[in-house]
Amino acid sequence: MDIFLQQIINGLVLGSIYALVALGYTMVYGILGLINFAHGDIVMVGALVALTVVSALGGSGLPPAVVLLAAMGAAMIVCIALGVTIERVAYRPLRRAPRLAPLITAIGVSILVQYSAALVWGKQYISLPTLITPSEVAVAGAVFTDIQGYIFLLACGIMAALLLFIKKSRIGRAMRATEQNPDIAGLMGVDTNRIIAFTFLVGSAIGAIAGVMVVLYYGLGHYFMGFMLGLKAFTAAVLGGIGNVAGAMLGGLLLGIIESLASGYIGDLTGGVLGSNYRDIFAFLVLIGVLVLRPAGLMGQQVSERA
Amino acid sequence: MYFAIAAVLVALPFAVDAALGRTWVRIIDVALLFAMLALGLNIVVGYAGLLDLGYIAFFAVGAYAYALLASPQFGLHWPFFAILPLSALIAAFFGVILGAPTLRLRGDYLAIVTLGFGEIIRIFLNNLNRPYNVTNGPQGITLIDPLQVGGASLAKTHTIAGLTIAPVHSYYFVFLTCALISMFMSRRLEDSRIGRAWVAIREDELAAAAMGINTRDVKLLAFAMGATFGGVAGALFASFQGFISPESFTLLDSIMVLCMVVLGGMGNVAGVVLGAVLLTALPEALRYAGPLQQSWLGAVYIDPSDLRMLLFGAALVLMMLFRPAGLWPSSIRRRELAAPREPGGAEGADVAR
């Protein structure tokens, strides 16, 4: 029983990170109908910037919280600049081109960002200097660290704030209008170009925070880490119903739980034939299953021929 | 005219060998293999318009089928001409089972799901070394039998009429034959009833179905046909290299084949072959970039293999922005991609999303 609870807790923490990354995918898909392949790599850049800042300030005697905030701020600034530039340079000129074109461009941008990062940071794994020693919290036989707790709470806070923002604010309303129909929204006085750029800005900023969380969670960064993370987050977005912000959150948490339960139990269930080295397969299986059985996802509306 | 082309193609490996060295003959061999692969992907992406990001999986299936049946791994040494059709069949079978669940999906979703399938196959190849050792895991399979044609092994150097024919030369002729057959088949398919059905589905699936095309069967056929090309290329690759491992079948390889198709010109056989040759030769030429940096700038700032990937990424983006139809586009594709730019164009209205 405590193993079960343990896996659920791990899944929730990991899932909250997936959910944050998934928000970036789902918002862009909602407005542009484009899978922004480069989003996972933006998260990667955020993670590596944060690692650099922490390494630089780690020995300066500043309190850990200040160092972390500085890292997060730097990561957000770099990611926002990157995300908005990508939108302006690579995606905007192709907005009315046939579907295949922006998708291939997105793949190209993703490769560019990855290997530019490899040039800047090298190809080796970069580890996080010990900044804070996590203290452990035990609940009913399961153990988690306070850092994991903070990650989960912060992620939930960001998601709640985003939902509120989209629902209540003026810009949020413009975002929803653009999502429904960019042309009509333009006629109603919405500057759709600015709204789309703003969507990339918000997605990249949240992605940067997710990147910092990944670094804190695993203690490692790598130029290729955005690929798997991005795929899983995309799966989460599809699971929740792509284009649906609340769905991305639900999908992220669910995927995290599914993945940690599945990789925790697969060895026992199959008598050791399949081990936890198959853990990355589950995300793909979930993705394929959802797309085949219920393409609209858990919370999405049935849209015909959009996919 | 044809005679002249044939003479050039026959003389090419020997001329290249004399001028640039044997490494470049090997590069030409690899380019021919990739041309076959790209032609296969062109059927799926270029003709039928189904973006497949896991295409390298079929290459892997063909390669592993050959490797398992003709290596000490299981002690089997089947003859090449028995395995080749078999690996083509196995790859086609995989094409159908991976294609079937994706029939209802279009565009981006299809791309992601095929990407997932490609990764799943690679993860299995990597991990199927226990509890029963099937694929030998990350170490891969070594000592794969070379090609045998009429009792003569292609792995040995032969001398015919004073001409030294090294293994790379013999393989060149085998690969050239296969690539030419692939080109011929692609051209014939393009103008066939099936080929037109593929193009119709690419343009408008609903209209194609209304015209009486069985979209399910025709799409599956595109997957199977594309996979067959990949499977045959994979079997040839395994015999040529003598060694394969899951390392050779990553997502980046899928993307590279896609680059060849896109760069050359989707849907146009000659363009696709051009793309394959360019993108195989370019990375090799970039090997000189390391020493060049050393001599000009005093140090190697950009690793040539990274430089290659950076150029790939940039090429994909720039091609889509400035020349979306490719270097050597098919005439239909060119018209289609030019149309939406015109105000009031027939297609302009409904491609906004």
XYZ file of C-alpha atoms in Angstrom, chain A residues 78-247:
170
model
C 15.587 34.129 -22.036
C 12.667 31.801 -22.791
C 10.242 34.626 -23.479
C 12.709 36.235 -25.867
C 13.278 32.893 -27.582
C 9.609 31.935 -27.814
C 8.440 35.281 -29.159
C 11.314 35.411 -31.670
C 10.490 31.935 -32.949
C 6.870 32.907 -33.425
C 7.775 36.100 -35.250
C 10.455 34.664 -37.520
C 9.409 31.099 -38.205
C 5.675 30.728 -37.658
C 4.039 34.050 -38.499
C 4.999 34.091 -42.203
C 3.500 30.621 -42.583
C 0.211 31.254 -40.883
C -1.800 30.767 -44.055
C 0.388 28.154 -45.693
C -0.736 24.506 -46.081
C -0.538 22.552 -42.823
C 2.556 20.550 -43.602
C 4.711 23.672 -43.954
C 4.512 25.070 -40.390
C 4.857 21.574 -38.958
C 8.105 20.946 -40.816
C 9.302 24.427 -39.842
C 8.572 23.606 -36.215
C 10.711 20.473 -36.455
C 13.491 22.544 -37.994
C 13.283 25.141 -35.221
C 13.419 22.391 -32.632
C 16.638 20.985 -34.125
C 18.120 24.489 -34.349
C 17.390 25.266 -30.703
C 18.760 21.896 -29.553
C 22.051 22.169 -31.339
C 22.487 25.851 -30.544
C 22.127 24.821 -26.909
C 24.696 22.077 -27.499
C 27.069 24.761 -28.767
C 26.529 26.994 -25.746
C 26.412 24.404 -22.981
C 28.116 21.394 -24.510
C 26.688 17.913 -24.812
C 27.459 16.532 -21.391
C 24.991 16.325 -18.529
C 25.163 19.396 -16.291
C 24.401 18.770 -12.660
C 22.882 21.140 -10.171
C 25.206 22.281 -7.365
C 23.775 21.504 -3.947
C 21.879 24.601 -3.007
C 19.403 23.374 -0.485
C 19.403 20.054 1.299
C 15.869 18.795 0.966
C 14.191 17.627 4.141
C 11.893 14.660 3.949
C 8.246 14.565 4.868
C 6.596 11.233 5.639
C 2.885 10.678 5.071
C 1.293 7.294 5.777
C 4.381 5.319 4.847
C 5.228 7.349 1.780
C 8.071 9.832 1.694
C 8.499 13.000 -0.291
C 10.840 15.955 -0.012
C 9.811 19.499 0.742
C 11.179 20.554 -2.662
C 8.734 18.197 -4.355
C 5.978 19.687 -2.238
C 6.875 23.222 -3.289
C 7.068 22.197 -6.949
C 3.577 20.759 -6.766
C 2.117 23.757 -4.937
C 3.756 26.304 -7.237
C 2.539 24.423 -10.302
C -1.004 24.367 -8.958
C -0.796 28.073 -8.158
C 0.364 28.937 -11.681
C -2.376 26.851 -13.238
C -5.071 28.479 -11.098
C -3.740 31.945 -11.917
C -3.680 31.177 -15.641
C -7.228 29.845 -15.635
C -8.412 32.952 -13.796
C -6.484 35.212 -16.155
C -7.955 33.649 -19.286
C -11.419 33.693 -17.849
C -11.544 37.158 -16.304
C -9.051 39.507 -17.915
C -9.480 41.535 -21.082
C -6.464 39.920 -22.751
C -7.761 36.526 -21.730
C -11.038 37.268 -23.446
C -9.164 38.367 -26.566
C -7.223 35.094 -26.442
C -10.423 33.099 -26.325
C -11.882 35.129 -29.188
C -8.775 34.576 -31.317
C -8.963 30.881 -30.567
C -12.527 30.666 -31.811
C -11.940 32.566 -35.024
C -8.938 34.799 -35.663
C -10.523 36.612 -38.590
C -13.703 37.545 -36.772
C -11.721 38.474 -33.659
C -9.700 40.816 -35.860
C -12.901 42.421 -37.112
C -13.983 42.959 -33.513
C -10.866 45.034 -32.870
C -8.575 42.383 -31.430
C -4.989 42.754 -32.579
C -4.599 39.045 -33.271
C -0.873 39.259 -34.022
C -0.242 40.717 -30.589
C -2.503 38.185 -28.938
C -0.683 35.313 -30.638
C 2.695 36.748 -29.642
C 1.364 37.153 -26.112
C 0.277 33.503 -26.080
C 3.812 32.455 -26.977
C 5.098 34.786 -24.251
C 2.910 33.233 -21.565
C 3.629 29.697 -22.750
C 7.383 30.284 -22.784
C 7.371 31.932 -19.366
C 5.476 29.021 -17.843
C 7.794 26.645 -19.743
C 10.789 28.385 -18.164
C 9.381 27.819 -14.692
C 8.767 24.176 -15.608
C 12.378 23.954 -16.756
C 13.619 25.223 -13.393
C 11.389 22.657 -11.691
C 12.804 19.826 -13.809
C 16.294 20.884 -12.784
C 15.282 20.912 -9.132
C 13.513 17.564 -9.471
C 16.197 15.597 -11.291
C 19.224 17.759 -10.442
C 20.406 17.414 -14.050
C 20.189 19.224 -17.357
C 21.076 18.194 -20.881
C 20.697 19.712 -24.351
C 18.417 16.868 -25.478
C 16.177 16.779 -22.383
C 13.470 18.847 -24.068
C 12.617 16.132 -26.563
C 11.156 13.491 -24.251
C 9.744 16.090 -21.903
C 8.054 17.843 -24.803
C 6.600 14.616 -26.148
C 5.197 13.676 -22.781
C 3.774 17.120 -22.243
C 2.212 16.990 -25.682
C 0.721 13.629 -24.784
C -0.666 15.218 -21.635
C -2.204 18.012 -23.698
C -3.806 15.502 -26.065
C -5.015 13.370 -23.170
C -6.771 16.341 -21.632
C -8.121 17.556 -24.965
C -5.790 19.740 -26.940
C -6.676 23.397 -26.993
C -8.294 23.097 -23.579
C -6.282 24.764 -20.810
C -7.927 22.978 -17.902
C -7.645 19.727 -19.854
